[in-house]
């Protein structure tokens, strides 16, 4: 069988060139010269006995033969990568989770102990940032992202919808005689008035969106920070309700209106398709999805 296989270096170059539709980009990814890429592709074409690319002035295009070969090669590298990752990680190791601060502080930190009790050999490291991690370049195993769930090359699992509403402290509401209608919120300081959620929520409530114009733009960069400011009576925050059910139940925050905004975004568990069966990723997925199901309802 080994005698029938082409050189692995040539196959690796072909996979990169087919994925990028460019010899130049493949060379940059692999740390090679464009001439070296062209040479490896020529070697492979000689072994296959047919051209794999049509060379055009600013790009290369797969031939019919190349188009048949590319998916199989890509799948083979994916299987190899997954097997290597699984062998390297074993059943333990460190699981690096990239997530936004509010999800980490208001849900994950309150539940991660049960995962670690179930899997004591797996250490957990949280990377709390709004940065959209590049799994191919960064040492991150899984992510929890907010968005529409459309990230090519990643497996996505819906966790819950990101529905939002204005919230404030009871004392702040009392300072203006209570919040009886949506327009009453405009009597108070609005935290992060440039947030598009404010405009959309007021439009749903029938309040002119231009009511927010001219207000000081104070952005804290995280719902966790804005909720703390709201609980301290510093203003009205617009927050994802599911993150603050405890604060609402305890009376530290109030949600004056049942009206919820929904821009179609949600929170998702994501990881590369090729790593779906890495033991630590599989363990976290099998713990998280049922653990969060009650929270998502």
mmCIF file of C-alpha atoms in Angstrom, residues 4 17 49 57 89 132 153 155 161 170 184 189 194 241 275 288:
data_model
loop_
_atom_site.group_PDB
_atom_site.id
_atom_site.type_symbol
_atom_site.label_atom_id
_atom_site.label_comp_id
_atom_site.label_asym_id
_atom_site.label_seq_id
_atom_site.Cartn_x
_atom_site.Cartn_y
_atom_site.Cartn_z
ATOM 1 C CA UNK A 4 0.970 3.350 -4.086
ATOM 2 C CA UNK A 17 -3.298 24.962 -2.285
ATOM 3 C CA UNK A 49 -0.940 11.169 -14.266
ATOM 4 C CA UNK A 57 -3.047 34.762 -13.992
ATOM 5 C CA UNK A 89 -4.417 14.553 25.011
ATOM 6 C CA UNK A 132 -13.050 35.422 18.106
ATOM 7 C CA UNK A 153 -15.338 24.483 9.698
ATOM 8 C CA UNK A 155 -19.241 22.160 14.896
ATOM 9 C CA UNK A 161 -31.139 32.408 22.691
ATOM 10 C CA UNK A 170 -35.317 48.894 42.581
ATOM 11 C CA UNK A 184 -39.935 56.363 31.853
ATOM 12 C CA UNK A 189 -29.016 57.345 32.853
ATOM 13 C CA UNK A 194 -24.952 53.211 21.576
ATOM 14 C CA UNK A 241 -32.173 37.897 30.894
ATOM 15 C CA UNK A 275 -11.509 17.473 16.948
ATOM 16 C CA UNK A 288 -22.451 20.801 29.105
#
